[in-house]
């Protein structure tokens, strides 16, 4: 007769792993939706059960002991695999779930307007859109993500989708006053906080290297694009965000000059997700959509 497994209390294991990975009971509590006191208590009970001290506790920080660090290093991949297995079982036993991590601007400006076509073609797949751009960590529960970059993300498979090209955009009324790139010198040029190099890159290519953007600053491309559509100023548009507004005439590109941003949009996923039927369906759909 096989001996029963001798497993530590799983609530304590989760609390310890989250605290060791984040470096604080408060951060672990936020992740696990409990109080910091509850995390601390669960870790204490785990230490008593194991007979091993897992943390050196200081006033403002936690430091794993050598035993604690060894335990965490083994636990994190185990819990990651358990999360993946759970998601696969749930998907196989009921409705297929597709969770796509995408930046807010890409989601609102490109993906969501086209999502009805995907759901019409695949009514059995439940789609969930999660927030996550290039700077956000790739969440364990995501089926895939859409990221802007050079296609190199350790641990992720990346497939190119769309080139990222830059071009100024504005309302038709504003464009009527612009004849040449030099006419932008006195204009209000809208900026995106995380992309300070966009205007200089375009200005150099357009032959106006003295052009300096000094207008309002926005967190996301989508916000700057909306401000341009509302007549606040001229935004540096990025494809494919601006494509629908250009096609509808809400925005116009006053100049023919466009420049590559220096990266592109990629569909990314973990290697273990490659056989996920929902992901395979989404991959085929989005490749066809960008081709159109």
PDB file of C-alpha atoms in Angstrom:
ATOM      1  CA  UNK A   1       0.000   0.000   0.000  1.00  0.00           C
ATOM      2  CA  UNK A   2       1.367   3.390  -0.998  1.00  0.00           C
ATOM      3  CA  UNK A   3       2.101   5.821   1.795  1.00  0.00           C
ATOM      4  CA  UNK A   4       0.006   9.004   1.708  1.00  0.00           C
ATOM      5  CA  UNK A   5       1.764  12.116   0.502  1.00  0.00           C
ATOM      6  CA  UNK A   6       3.181  14.289   3.264  1.00  0.00           C
ATOM      7  CA  UNK A   7       2.278  17.707   1.986  1.00  0.00           C
ATOM      8  CA  UNK A   8       2.644  20.994   3.877  1.00  0.00           C
ATOM      9  CA  UNK A   9      -0.491  23.120   4.358  1.00  0.00           C
ATOM     10  CA  UNK A  10      -1.170  24.566   0.916  1.00  0.00           C
ATOM     11  CA  UNK A  11      -2.502  27.893   2.187  1.00  0.00           C
ATOM     12  CA  UNK A  12       0.772  28.372   4.028  1.00  0.00           C
ATOM     13  CA  UNK A  13       2.742  27.374   0.946  1.00  0.00           C
ATOM     14  CA  UNK A  14       0.909  29.956  -1.181  1.00  0.00           C
ATOM     15  CA  UNK A  15       1.396  32.658   1.440  1.00  0.00           C
ATOM     16  CA  UNK A  16       5.110  31.899   1.805  1.00  0.00           C
ATOM     17  CA  UNK A  17       5.769  31.747  -1.945  1.00  0.00           C
ATOM     18  CA  UNK A  18       3.979  35.037  -2.599  1.00  0.00           C
ATOM     19  CA  UNK A  19       5.804  36.774   0.269  1.00  0.00           C
ATOM     20  CA  UNK A  20       9.192  35.411  -0.810  1.00  0.00           C
ATOM     21  CA  UNK A  21       8.595  36.370  -4.435  1.00  0.00           C
ATOM     22  CA  UNK A  22       7.295  39.896  -3.706  1.00  0.00           C
ATOM     23  CA  UNK A  23       9.524  40.559  -0.695  1.00  0.00           C
ATOM     24  CA  UNK A  24       6.775  41.719   1.650  1.00  0.00           C
ATOM     25  CA  UNK A  25       3.720  40.454   3.524  1.00  0.00           C
ATOM     26  CA  UNK A  26       1.738  43.476   2.297  1.00  0.00           C
ATOM     27  CA  UNK A  27       2.436  42.749  -1.378  1.00  0.00           C
ATOM     28  CA  UNK A  28       1.627  39.069  -0.872  1.00  0.00           C
ATOM     29  CA  UNK A  29      -1.608  40.003   0.900  1.00  0.00           C
ATOM     30  CA  UNK A  30      -2.695  42.176  -2.036  1.00  0.00           C
ATOM     31  CA  UNK A  31      -1.978  39.332  -4.463  1.00  0.00           C
ATOM     32  CA  UNK A  32      -3.852  36.758  -2.377  1.00  0.00           C
ATOM     33  CA  UNK A  33      -6.727  39.097  -1.368  1.00  0.00           C
ATOM     34  CA  UNK A  34      -6.155  38.631   2.372  1.00  0.00           C
ATOM     35  CA  UNK A  35      -4.646  40.803   5.112  1.00  0.00           C
ATOM     36  CA  UNK A  36      -0.901  41.083   5.792  1.00  0.00           C
ATOM     37  CA  UNK A  37      -1.561  39.677   9.271  1.00  0.00           C
ATOM     38  CA  UNK A  38      -3.156  36.597   7.700  1.00  0.00           C
ATOM     39  CA  UNK A  39      -0.126  36.056   5.449  1.00  0.00           C
ATOM     40  CA  UNK A  40       2.237  36.431   8.407  1.00  0.00           C
ATOM     41  CA  UNK A  41       0.202  33.961  10.472  1.00  0.00           C
ATOM     42  CA  UNK A  42       0.087  31.374   7.662  1.00  0.00           C
ATOM     43  CA  UNK A  43       3.848  31.617   7.187  1.00  0.00           C
ATOM     44  CA  UNK A  44       4.425  31.184  10.933  1.00  0.00           C
ATOM     45  CA  UNK A  45       2.226  28.081  10.959  1.00  0.00           C
ATOM     46  CA  UNK A  46       4.123  26.707   7.950  1.00  0.00           C
ATOM     47  CA  UNK A  47       7.463  27.292   9.681  1.00  0.00           C
ATOM     48  CA  UNK A  48       6.177  25.497  12.791  1.00  0.00           C
ATOM     49  CA  UNK A  49       4.916  22.600  10.693  1.00  0.00           C
ATOM     50  CA  UNK A  50       8.228  22.277   8.843  1.00  0.00           C
ATOM     51  CA  UNK A  51      10.408  23.010  11.851  1.00  0.00           C
ATOM     52  CA  UNK A  52      12.421  25.412   9.668  1.00  0.00           C
ATOM     53  CA  UNK A  53      12.741  29.201   9.740  1.00  0.00           C
ATOM     54  CA  UNK A  54      11.969  30.501   6.243  1.00  0.00           C
ATOM     55  CA  UNK A  55      12.405  34.257   6.739  1.00  0.00           C
ATOM     56  CA  UNK A  56      14.686  36.604   8.617  1.00  0.00           C
ATOM     57  CA  UNK A  57      12.224  39.305   9.605  1.00  0.00           C
ATOM     58  CA  UNK A  58      13.395  42.927   9.695  1.00  0.00           C
ATOM     59  CA  UNK A  59      11.540  46.153  10.417  1.00  0.00           C
ATOM     60  CA  UNK A  60      10.753  47.001   6.787  1.00  0.00           C
ATOM     61  CA  UNK A  61      11.665  43.925   4.797  1.00  0.00           C
ATOM     62  CA  UNK A  62      11.782  40.153   4.640  1.00  0.00           C
ATOM     63  CA  UNK A  63      14.895  38.186   3.771  1.00  0.00           C
ATOM     64  CA  UNK A  64      14.530  34.492   2.968  1.00  0.00           C
ATOM     65  CA  UNK A  65      16.872  32.254   4.898  1.00  0.00           C
ATOM     66  CA  UNK A  66      18.952  29.816   2.799  1.00  0.00           C
ATOM     67  CA  UNK A  67      16.284  27.182   3.473  1.00  0.00           C
ATOM     68  CA  UNK A  68      13.554  29.669   2.544  1.00  0.00           C
ATOM     69  CA  UNK A  69      15.242  30.634  -0.716  1.00  0.00           C
ATOM     70  CA  UNK A  70      15.706  26.981  -1.681  1.00  0.00           C
ATOM     71  CA  UNK A  71      12.035  26.306  -0.862  1.00  0.00           C
ATOM     72  CA  UNK A  72      10.853  29.324  -2.907  1.00  0.00           C
ATOM     73  CA  UNK A  73      13.015  28.423  -5.903  1.00  0.00           C
ATOM     74  CA  UNK A  74      11.325  25.043  -6.099  1.00  0.00           C
ATOM     75  CA  UNK A  75       7.816  26.226  -5.243  1.00  0.00           C
ATOM     76  CA  UNK A  76       7.379  28.990  -7.828  1.00  0.00           C
ATOM     77  CA  UNK A  77       7.652  26.743 -10.921  1.00  0.00           C
ATOM     78  CA  UNK A  78       5.493  24.110  -9.211  1.00  0.00           C
ATOM     79  CA  UNK A  79       2.718  26.623  -8.538  1.00  0.00           C
ATOM     80  CA  UNK A  80       3.064  28.008 -12.066  1.00  0.00           C
ATOM     81  CA  UNK A  81       2.593  24.515 -13.491  1.00  0.00           C
ATOM     82  CA  UNK A  82      -0.382  23.927 -11.202  1.00  0.00           C
ATOM     83  CA  UNK A  83      -1.999  27.168 -12.445  1.00  0.00           C
ATOM     84  CA  UNK A  84      -1.457  26.115 -16.080  1.00  0.00           C
ATOM     85  CA  UNK A  85      -2.813  22.641 -15.455  1.00  0.00           C
ATOM     86  CA  UNK A  86      -5.885  24.059 -13.744  1.00  0.00           C
ATOM     87  CA  UNK A  87      -6.555  26.415 -16.651  1.00  0.00           C
ATOM     88  CA  UNK A  88      -6.174  23.569 -19.151  1.00  0.00           C
ATOM     89  CA  UNK A  89      -8.552  21.302 -17.229  1.00  0.00           C
ATOM     90  CA  UNK A  90     -11.138  24.058 -16.915  1.00  0.00           C
ATOM     91  CA  UNK A  91     -10.871  24.832 -20.621  1.00  0.00           C
ATOM     92  CA  UNK A  92     -11.150  21.167 -21.581  1.00  0.00           C
ATOM     93  CA  UNK A  93     -14.117  20.577 -19.276  1.00  0.00           C
ATOM     94  CA  UNK A  94     -16.256  23.514 -20.335  1.00  0.00           C
ATOM     95  CA  UNK A  95     -16.239  26.613 -22.475  1.00  0.00           C
ATOM     96  CA  UNK A  96     -12.871  27.459 -23.973  1.00  0.00           C
ATOM     97  CA  UNK A  97     -11.380  30.581 -22.441  1.00  0.00           C
ATOM     98  CA  UNK A  98      -9.042  32.911 -24.308  1.00  0.00           C
ATOM     99  CA  UNK A  99      -7.346  35.599 -22.216  1.00  0.00           C
ATOM    100  CA  UNK A 100      -5.502  38.211 -24.281  1.00  0.00           C
ATOM    101  CA  UNK A 101      -3.144  40.675 -22.589  1.00  0.00           C
ATOM    102  CA  UNK A 102      -2.917  43.910 -24.569  1.00  0.00           C
ATOM    103  CA  UNK A 103      -2.041  47.520 -23.865  1.00  0.00           C
ATOM    104  CA  UNK A 104      -5.017  49.855 -23.371  1.00  0.00           C
ATOM    105  CA  UNK A 105      -4.497  51.753 -26.621  1.00  0.00           C
ATOM    106  CA  UNK A 106      -4.098  48.632 -28.769  1.00  0.00           C
ATOM    107  CA  UNK A 107      -7.146  47.064 -27.160  1.00  0.00           C
ATOM    108  CA  UNK A 108      -9.390  50.108 -27.604  1.00  0.00           C
ATOM    109  CA  UNK A 109      -8.060  51.360 -30.949  1.00  0.00           C
ATOM    110  CA  UNK A 110      -7.584  48.115 -32.867  1.00  0.00           C
ATOM    111  CA  UNK A 111      -8.527  44.863 -31.162  1.00  0.00           C
ATOM    112  CA  UNK A 112     -11.940  45.581 -29.646  1.00  0.00           C
ATOM    113  CA  UNK A 113     -13.409  47.174 -32.821  1.00  0.00           C
ATOM    114  CA  UNK A 114     -12.615  43.904 -34.635  1.00  0.00           C
ATOM    115  CA  UNK A 115     -13.511  41.496 -31.851  1.00  0.00           C
ATOM    116  CA  UNK A 116     -17.105  40.955 -32.981  1.00  0.00           C
ATOM    117  CA  UNK A 117     -15.769  39.202 -36.073  1.00  0.00           C
ATOM    118  CA  UNK A 118     -13.772  36.754 -33.940  1.00  0.00           C
ATOM    119  CA  UNK A 119     -16.661  35.992 -31.567  1.00  0.00           C
ATOM    120  CA  UNK A 120     -19.002  35.481 -34.517  1.00  0.00           C
ATOM    121  CA  UNK A 121     -16.599  32.968 -36.038  1.00  0.00           C
ATOM    122  CA  UNK A 122     -15.857  31.236 -32.706  1.00  0.00           C
ATOM    123  CA  UNK A 123     -18.954  31.495 -30.494  1.00  0.00           C
ATOM    124  CA  UNK A 124     -17.702  28.706 -28.211  1.00  0.00           C
ATOM    125  CA  UNK A 125     -14.661  30.684 -27.054  1.00  0.00           C
ATOM    126  CA  UNK A 126     -15.051  33.035 -24.108  1.00  0.00           C
ATOM    127  CA  UNK A 127     -12.796  36.036 -24.695  1.00  0.00           C
ATOM    128  CA  UNK A 128     -11.241  38.005 -21.840  1.00  0.00           C
ATOM    129  CA  UNK A 129      -9.181  41.151 -22.457  1.00  0.00           C
ATOM    130  CA  UNK A 130      -6.557  41.909 -19.809  1.00  0.00           C
ATOM    131  CA  UNK A 131      -4.451  45.050 -19.499  1.00  0.00           C
ATOM    132  CA  UNK A 132      -0.773  44.582 -20.213  1.00  0.00           C
ATOM    133  CA  UNK A 133       1.580  46.413 -22.527  1.00  0.00           C
ATOM    134  CA  UNK A 134       5.257  45.825 -23.202  1.00  0.00           C
ATOM    135  CA  UNK A 135       6.256  47.062 -19.761  1.00  0.00           C
ATOM    136  CA  UNK A 136       3.789  44.831 -17.894  1.00  0.00           C
ATOM    137  CA  UNK A 137       4.791  41.307 -16.836  1.00  0.00           C
ATOM    138  CA  UNK A 138       3.250  38.490 -18.858  1.00  0.00           C
ATOM    139  CA  UNK A 139       0.647  37.057 -16.479  1.00  0.00           C
ATOM    140  CA  UNK A 140       0.580  33.323 -15.907  1.00  0.00           C
ATOM    141  CA  UNK A 141      -3.119  33.020 -16.710  1.00  0.00           C
ATOM    142  CA  UNK A 142      -2.968  34.722 -20.111  1.00  0.00           C
ATOM    143  CA  UNK A 143      -3.428  32.627 -23.227  1.00  0.00           C
ATOM    144  CA  UNK A 144      -1.429  35.152 -25.225  1.00  0.00           C
ATOM    145  CA  UNK A 145      -0.466  38.801 -25.402  1.00  0.00           C
ATOM    146  CA  UNK A 146       0.027  41.499 -28.017  1.00  0.00           C
ATOM    147  CA  UNK A 147       3.183  43.508 -27.469  1.00  0.00           C
ATOM    148  CA  UNK A 148       5.118  46.304 -29.119  1.00  0.00           C
ATOM    149  CA  UNK A 149       8.865  45.724 -29.276  1.00  0.00           C
ATOM    150  CA  UNK A 150      11.641  43.953 -31.103  1.00  0.00           C
ATOM    151  CA  UNK A 151      10.220  40.447 -30.698  1.00  0.00           C
ATOM    152  CA  UNK A 152      12.661  39.386 -27.988  1.00  0.00           C
ATOM    153  CA  UNK A 153      11.027  38.455 -24.705  1.00  0.00           C
ATOM    154  CA  UNK A 154      12.716  35.651 -22.738  1.00  0.00           C
ATOM    155  CA  UNK A 155      10.414  32.702 -22.161  1.00  0.00           C
ATOM    156  CA  UNK A 156       7.871  33.800 -24.793  1.00  0.00           C
ATOM    157  CA  UNK A 157       7.260  32.769 -28.385  1.00  0.00           C
ATOM    158  CA  UNK A 158       6.790  35.912 -30.530  1.00  0.00           C
ATOM    159  CA  UNK A 159       5.153  36.065 -33.967  1.00  0.00           C
ATOM    160  CA  UNK A 160       5.185  39.361 -35.952  1.00  0.00           C
ATOM    161  CA  UNK A 161       1.833  40.990 -36.684  1.00  0.00           C
ATOM    162  CA  UNK A 162       2.069  44.647 -37.741  1.00  0.00           C
ATOM    163  CA  UNK A 163       4.865  47.129 -38.347  1.00  0.00           C
ATOM    164  CA  UNK A 164       4.710  50.199 -36.100  1.00  0.00           C
ATOM    165  CA  UNK A 165       4.938  53.321 -38.271  1.00  0.00           C
ATOM    166  CA  UNK A 166       4.766  56.910 -37.012  1.00  0.00           C
ATOM    167  CA  UNK A 167       2.985  59.817 -38.720  1.00  0.00           C
ATOM    168  CA  UNK A 168       1.408  63.058 -37.460  1.00  0.00           C
ATOM    169  CA  UNK A 169      -2.405  63.134 -37.365  1.00  0.00           C
ATOM    170  CA  UNK A 170      -4.907  65.905 -36.721  1.00  0.00           C
ATOM    171  CA  UNK A 171      -8.407  67.090 -37.592  1.00  0.00           C
ATOM    172  CA  UNK A 172      -9.199  68.014 -41.205  1.00  0.00           C
ATOM    173  CA  UNK A 173      -9.570  71.651 -40.145  1.00  0.00           C
ATOM    174  CA  UNK A 174      -6.103  71.708 -38.621  1.00  0.00           C
ATOM    175  CA  UNK A 175      -4.616  69.913 -41.621  1.00  0.00           C
ATOM    176  CA  UNK A 176      -5.982  72.589 -43.950  1.00  0.00           C
ATOM    177  CA  UNK A 177      -3.528  75.062 -42.387  1.00  0.00           C
ATOM    178  CA  UNK A 178      -0.502  72.800 -42.899  1.00  0.00           C
ATOM    179  CA  UNK A 179       1.301  72.884 -46.222  1.00  0.00           C
ATOM    180  CA  UNK A 180       4.765  71.631 -45.329  1.00  0.00           C
ATOM    181  CA  UNK A 181       6.423  70.018 -42.262  1.00  0.00           C
ATOM    182  CA  UNK A 182       7.920  73.378 -41.283  1.00  0.00           C
ATOM    183  CA  UNK A 183       4.378  74.643 -40.600  1.00  0.00           C
ATOM    184  CA  UNK A 184       4.414  72.451 -37.463  1.00  0.00           C
ATOM    185  CA  UNK A 185       7.014  74.675 -35.744  1.00  0.00           C
ATOM    186  CA  UNK A 186       4.446  76.941 -34.002  1.00  0.00           C
ATOM    187  CA  UNK A 187       1.798  74.213 -33.628  1.00  0.00           C
ATOM    188  CA  UNK A 188       0.690  72.395 -30.457  1.00  0.00           C
ATOM    189  CA  UNK A 189       2.319  68.977 -30.700  1.00  0.00           C
ATOM    190  CA  UNK A 190       0.858  66.353 -28.360  1.00  0.00           C
ATOM    191  CA  UNK A 191       3.269  63.986 -26.621  1.00  0.00           C
ATOM    192  CA  UNK A 192       3.147  60.460 -25.158  1.00  0.00           C
ATOM    193  CA  UNK A 193       5.076  60.124 -21.892  1.00  0.00           C
ATOM    194  CA  UNK A 194       6.692  56.767 -22.607  1.00  0.00           C
ATOM    195  CA  UNK A 195       7.640  57.651 -26.211  1.00  0.00           C
ATOM    196  CA  UNK A 196       9.694  60.873 -26.093  1.00  0.00           C
ATOM    197  CA  UNK A 197      11.676  59.904 -29.192  1.00  0.00           C
ATOM    198  CA  UNK A 198       8.714  59.743 -31.597  1.00  0.00           C
ATOM    199  CA  UNK A 199       8.584  63.405 -32.628  1.00  0.00           C
ATOM    200  CA  UNK A 200      12.379  63.773 -33.002  1.00  0.00           C
ATOM    201  CA  UNK A 201      12.502  60.593 -35.103  1.00  0.00           C
ATOM    202  CA  UNK A 202       9.803  61.857 -37.456  1.00  0.00           C
ATOM    203  CA  UNK A 203      11.127  65.447 -37.552  1.00  0.00           C
ATOM    204  CA  UNK A 204      14.570  64.253 -38.651  1.00  0.00           C
ATOM    205  CA  UNK A 205      13.041  62.224 -41.490  1.00  0.00           C
ATOM    206  CA  UNK A 206      10.784  65.119 -42.511  1.00  0.00           C
ATOM    207  CA  UNK A 207      13.682  67.570 -42.742  1.00  0.00           C
ATOM    208  CA  UNK A 208      12.752  69.745 -39.755  1.00  0.00           C
ATOM    209  CA  UNK A 209      15.307  68.647 -37.113  1.00  0.00           C
ATOM    210  CA  UNK A 210      14.704  71.849 -35.088  1.00  0.00           C
ATOM    211  CA  UNK A 211      11.086  70.856 -34.430  1.00  0.00           C
ATOM    212  CA  UNK A 212      10.400  70.474 -30.707  1.00  0.00           C
ATOM    213  CA  UNK A 213       7.202  69.048 -29.256  1.00  0.00           C
ATOM    214  CA  UNK A 214       6.105  70.990 -26.196  1.00  0.00           C
ATOM    215  CA  UNK A 215       2.356  70.311 -25.988  1.00  0.00           C
ATOM    216  CA  UNK A 216       0.308  68.365 -23.439  1.00  0.00           C
ATOM    217  CA  UNK A 217       1.647  64.974 -22.322  1.00  0.00           C
ATOM    218  CA  UNK A 218      -0.488  61.810 -22.180  1.00  0.00           C
ATOM    219  CA  UNK A 219       0.149  58.383 -20.700  1.00  0.00           C
ATOM    220  CA  UNK A 220      -1.082  56.461 -23.739  1.00  0.00           C
ATOM    221  CA  UNK A 221      -1.164  56.869 -27.511  1.00  0.00           C
ATOM    222  CA  UNK A 222      -4.926  56.435 -27.499  1.00  0.00           C
ATOM    223  CA  UNK A 223      -5.374  59.468 -25.248  1.00  0.00           C
ATOM    224  CA  UNK A 224      -3.188  61.660 -27.450  1.00  0.00           C
ATOM    225  CA  UNK A 225      -5.042  60.435 -30.520  1.00  0.00           C
ATOM    226  CA  UNK A 226      -8.398  61.298 -28.950  1.00  0.00           C
ATOM    227  CA  UNK A 227      -7.101  64.747 -28.001  1.00  0.00           C
ATOM    228  CA  UNK A 228      -6.051  65.281 -31.629  1.00  0.00           C
ATOM    229  CA  UNK A 229      -9.517  64.251 -32.833  1.00  0.00           C
ATOM    230  CA  UNK A 230     -10.991  66.805 -30.410  1.00  0.00           C
ATOM    231  CA  UNK A 231      -8.824  69.582 -31.843  1.00  0.00           C
ATOM    232  CA  UNK A 232      -6.410  69.954 -28.927  1.00  0.00           C
ATOM    233  CA  UNK A 233      -3.363  69.692 -31.164  1.00  0.00           C
ATOM    234  CA  UNK A 234      -1.451  67.411 -33.490  1.00  0.00           C
ATOM    235  CA  UNK A 235      -0.593  63.914 -32.278  1.00  0.00           C
ATOM    236  CA  UNK A 236       2.137  61.584 -33.404  1.00  0.00           C
ATOM    237  CA  UNK A 237      -0.006  58.701 -34.551  1.00  0.00           C
ATOM    238  CA  UNK A 238       1.189  55.130 -34.573  1.00  0.00           C
ATOM    239  CA  UNK A 239      -0.149  52.429 -36.829  1.00  0.00           C
ATOM    240  CA  UNK A 240      -2.371  50.562 -36.428  1.00  0.00           C
ATOM    241  CA  UNK A 241      -4.019  52.799 -33.781  1.00  0.00           C
ATOM    242  CA  UNK A 242      -4.820  55.541 -36.273  1.00  0.00           C
ATOM    243  CA  UNK A 243      -5.954  53.408 -39.211  1.00  0.00           C
ATOM    244  CA  UNK A 244      -9.673  53.376 -38.394  1.00  0.00           C
ATOM    245  CA  UNK A 245      -9.812  57.119 -37.651  1.00  0.00           C
ATOM    246  CA  UNK A 246      -7.960  57.873 -40.901  1.00  0.00           C
ATOM    247  CA  UNK A 247     -10.307  55.632 -42.888  1.00  0.00           C
ATOM    248  CA  UNK A 248     -13.360  57.300 -41.317  1.00  0.00           C
ATOM    249  CA  UNK A 249     -12.012  60.815 -41.861  1.00  0.00           C
ATOM    250  CA  UNK A 250     -12.036  61.706 -38.156  1.00  0.00           C
ATOM    251  CA  UNK A 251      -8.305  62.288 -38.473  1.00  0.00           C
ATOM    252  CA  UNK A 252      -6.078  63.014 -41.438  1.00  0.00           C
ATOM    253  CA  UNK A 253      -2.340  62.671 -42.032  1.00  0.00           C
ATOM    254  CA  UNK A 254      -1.288  66.090 -43.365  1.00  0.00           C
ATOM    255  CA  UNK A 255       2.074  64.848 -44.678  1.00  0.00           C
ATOM    256  CA  UNK A 256       3.124  61.786 -46.645  1.00  0.00           C
ATOM    257  CA  UNK A 257       6.183  61.204 -44.461  1.00  0.00           C
ATOM    258  CA  UNK A 258       5.941  58.234 -42.100  1.00  0.00           C
ATOM    259  CA  UNK A 259       8.821  56.536 -40.307  1.00  0.00           C
ATOM    260  CA  UNK A 260       9.261  53.158 -38.619  1.00  0.00           C
ATOM    261  CA  UNK A 261       9.125  53.384 -34.850  1.00  0.00           C
ATOM    262  CA  UNK A 262      11.880  50.822 -34.584  1.00  0.00           C
ATOM    263  CA  UNK A 263       9.787  47.828 -33.564  1.00  0.00           C
ATOM    264  CA  UNK A 264       6.515  46.132 -34.329  1.00  0.00           C
ATOM    265  CA  UNK A 265       3.503  44.402 -32.877  1.00  0.00           C
ATOM    266  CA  UNK A 266       3.865  40.737 -31.953  1.00  0.00           C
ATOM    267  CA  UNK A 267       1.552  37.975 -30.834  1.00  0.00           C
ATOM    268  CA  UNK A 268       3.304  36.359 -27.865  1.00  0.00           C
ATOM    269  CA  UNK A 269       2.598  33.275 -25.769  1.00  0.00           C
ATOM    270  CA  UNK A 270       4.363  30.684 -23.678  1.00  0.00           C
ATOM    271  CA  UNK A 271       5.616  27.595 -25.498  1.00  0.00           C
ATOM    272  CA  UNK A 272       3.339  25.366 -23.439  1.00  0.00           C
ATOM    273  CA  UNK A 273       0.270  27.157 -24.834  1.00  0.00           C
ATOM    274  CA  UNK A 274       1.060  26.327 -28.452  1.00  0.00           C
ATOM    275  CA  UNK A 275      -1.477  23.477 -28.575  1.00  0.00           C
ATOM    276  CA  UNK A 276      -4.310  25.460 -26.937  1.00  0.00           C
ATOM    277  CA  UNK A 277      -7.237  25.288 -29.424  1.00  0.00           C
ATOM    278  CA  UNK A 278      -8.541  28.728 -28.409  1.00  0.00           C
ATOM    279  CA  UNK A 279      -5.125  30.277 -28.957  1.00  0.00           C
ATOM    280  CA  UNK A 280      -4.761  28.508 -32.310  1.00  0.00           C
ATOM    281  CA  UNK A 281      -8.111  29.930 -33.425  1.00  0.00           C
ATOM    282  CA  UNK A 282      -7.167  33.429 -32.277  1.00  0.00           C
ATOM    283  CA  UNK A 283      -3.775  33.215 -33.972  1.00  0.00           C
ATOM    284  CA  UNK A 284      -5.332  32.269 -37.325  1.00  0.00           C
ATOM    285  CA  UNK A 285      -7.922  35.023 -36.973  1.00  0.00           C
ATOM    286  CA  UNK A 286      -5.560  37.852 -36.024  1.00  0.00           C
ATOM    287  CA  UNK A 287      -3.054  36.958 -38.763  1.00  0.00           C
ATOM    288  CA  UNK A 288      -5.885  37.146 -41.286  1.00  0.00           C
ATOM    289  CA  UNK A 289      -7.162  40.394 -39.755  1.00  0.00           C
ATOM    290  CA  UNK A 290      -3.803  42.174 -39.962  1.00  0.00           C
ATOM    291  CA  UNK A 291      -3.361  40.933 -43.535  1.00  0.00           C
ATOM    292  CA  UNK A 292      -6.649  42.651 -44.431  1.00  0.00           C
TER     293      UNK A 292
END
